[in-house]
């Protein structure tokens, strides 16, 4: 492919721009039709927009390496780099940023506690977390769906799953939000330095947590892995270090994505009163609606690969037959480990909202804002309103 670094050939394509973040669909539809693969100067990356081509890339790790996935989009300033290196933060290749054959070794070990029956057992806990988050809102006429609901549920579910104490939620939320900006955003120098300090604290926390857990095993992901260290034919210290890095990664991957997906799903459902009425009549429709929401308004919209060889893309681009086979959880060897857990939480929230908040509606004329970054779209707030039923208990 030839490189044209001077211009972005797709008008309106700017992943850091609020108008694009709010509604990228017309711009991307135009790109898919007219310039399906283009070079973006600001990202210094090729952007691939067609379903089939992306799917082919996902299943071809020989030509498209995932090792770039956790690298900063923009190089950090010297001071931020020094803070991160001096703080001992390393994000070695494990899962999302790794290729075969090493990826399979880690996926087998770190993915074991995500087995379907184990995740299914979390159903009652998820249901309780959703119910307790919604209960105080029943009597409120207005609330912010993000701050009061979707910001909270996935992090509490994830902490329970990982075995992390609930009192650390607020601190960790702050640290993990800083990781989005540092890796997938475009922070200025001063901000990079502050974010770098957060990243160091967050990595240290993950290490301390795993050390502590080793002496206080429980019924959680981290303990399951620590119990399995002895079964591995690998150096135990290396494996324990790998668990700490996995916790560090999951403390981010396991809730930001789901928070944004919940907000996107609620916005979609409340924007379509026919759909909302359908869900109210039959809350068991939540699972199917969630799948459609994940396809239409995913909370991970861009992911990176680095080419290992010269490639040609979209010389031919056949239409896809099945629109429901979305790529929002990735595809192939990196397919999202948390997909089942995420789906479960979002369906549970939609079903409980449909039952408990029948008059819920989006507040008119609100202008949504998004954290400017290439990959994880979700509104920063989503104001909703409901008519209180007379006699509703506070
Ligand atoms: C709606 C919410 C979520 C979305 C949209 C999402 C999306 C994705 C995507 C697109 C990938 C693949 C990246 C690639 O191909 O390189 C991925 C990988 C991954 N996700 Fe998720 N995710 C979500 C929730 C979760 C949750 C709840 C967890 C864990 C608790 C999780 C853990 C992971 C892990 C560990 C990987 C790496 C898998 C591998 O490389 O083998 N995700 N996710």
Coordinates of N, CA and C in Angstrom, one line a residue, residues 83-91 196 199-201 203-204 207 248:
X83 N 8.9 8.2 34.7 CA 8.1 7.9 35.9 C 7.6 6.4 35.7
X84 N 7.2 6.0 34.5 CA 6.6 4.7 34.3 C 7.7 3.6 34.5
X85 N 8.9 3.9 33.8 CA 9.9 2.9 33.9 C 10.5 2.9 35.3
X86 N 10.7 4.0 35.9 CA 11.2 4.1 37.3 C 10.3 3.4 38.3
X87 N 9.0 3.5 38.0 CA 8.0 2.9 38.9 C 7.9 1.4 38.6
X88 N 8.7 0.9 37.7 CA 8.7 -0.6 37.5 C 7.5 -1.1 36.7
X89 N 6.7 -0.2 36.0 CA 5.5 -0.7 35.3 C 5.9 -1.4 34.0
X90 N 5.5 -2.6 33.9 CA 5.8 -3.4 32.7 C 4.5 -4.0 32.2
X91 N 4.1 -3.8 31.0 CA 2.9 -4.5 30.5 C 3.4 -5.5 29.5
X196 N 0.9 9.3 34.4 CA 2.0 8.3 34.6 C 2.1 7.9 36.1
X199 N -0.6 5.5 36.9 CA -0.4 4.2 36.3 C 0.6 3.4 37.3
X200 N 1.6 4.1 37.8 CA 2.5 3.4 38.7 C 1.8 2.9 40.0
X201 N 1.0 3.8 40.5 CA 0.3 3.4 41.8 C -0.7 2.2 41.5
X203 N -0.3 -0.1 39.1 CA 0.4 -1.4 38.9 C 0.9 -1.9 40.3
X204 N 1.4 -1.0 41.1 CA 1.8 -1.4 42.5 C 0.7 -2.1 43.3
X207 N 0.1 -5.6 42.2 CA 1.1 -6.6 42.7 C 0.9 -6.8 44.2
X248 N -4.0 -6.6 36.9 CA -3.8 -5.2 36.5 C -4.6 -5.0 35.2

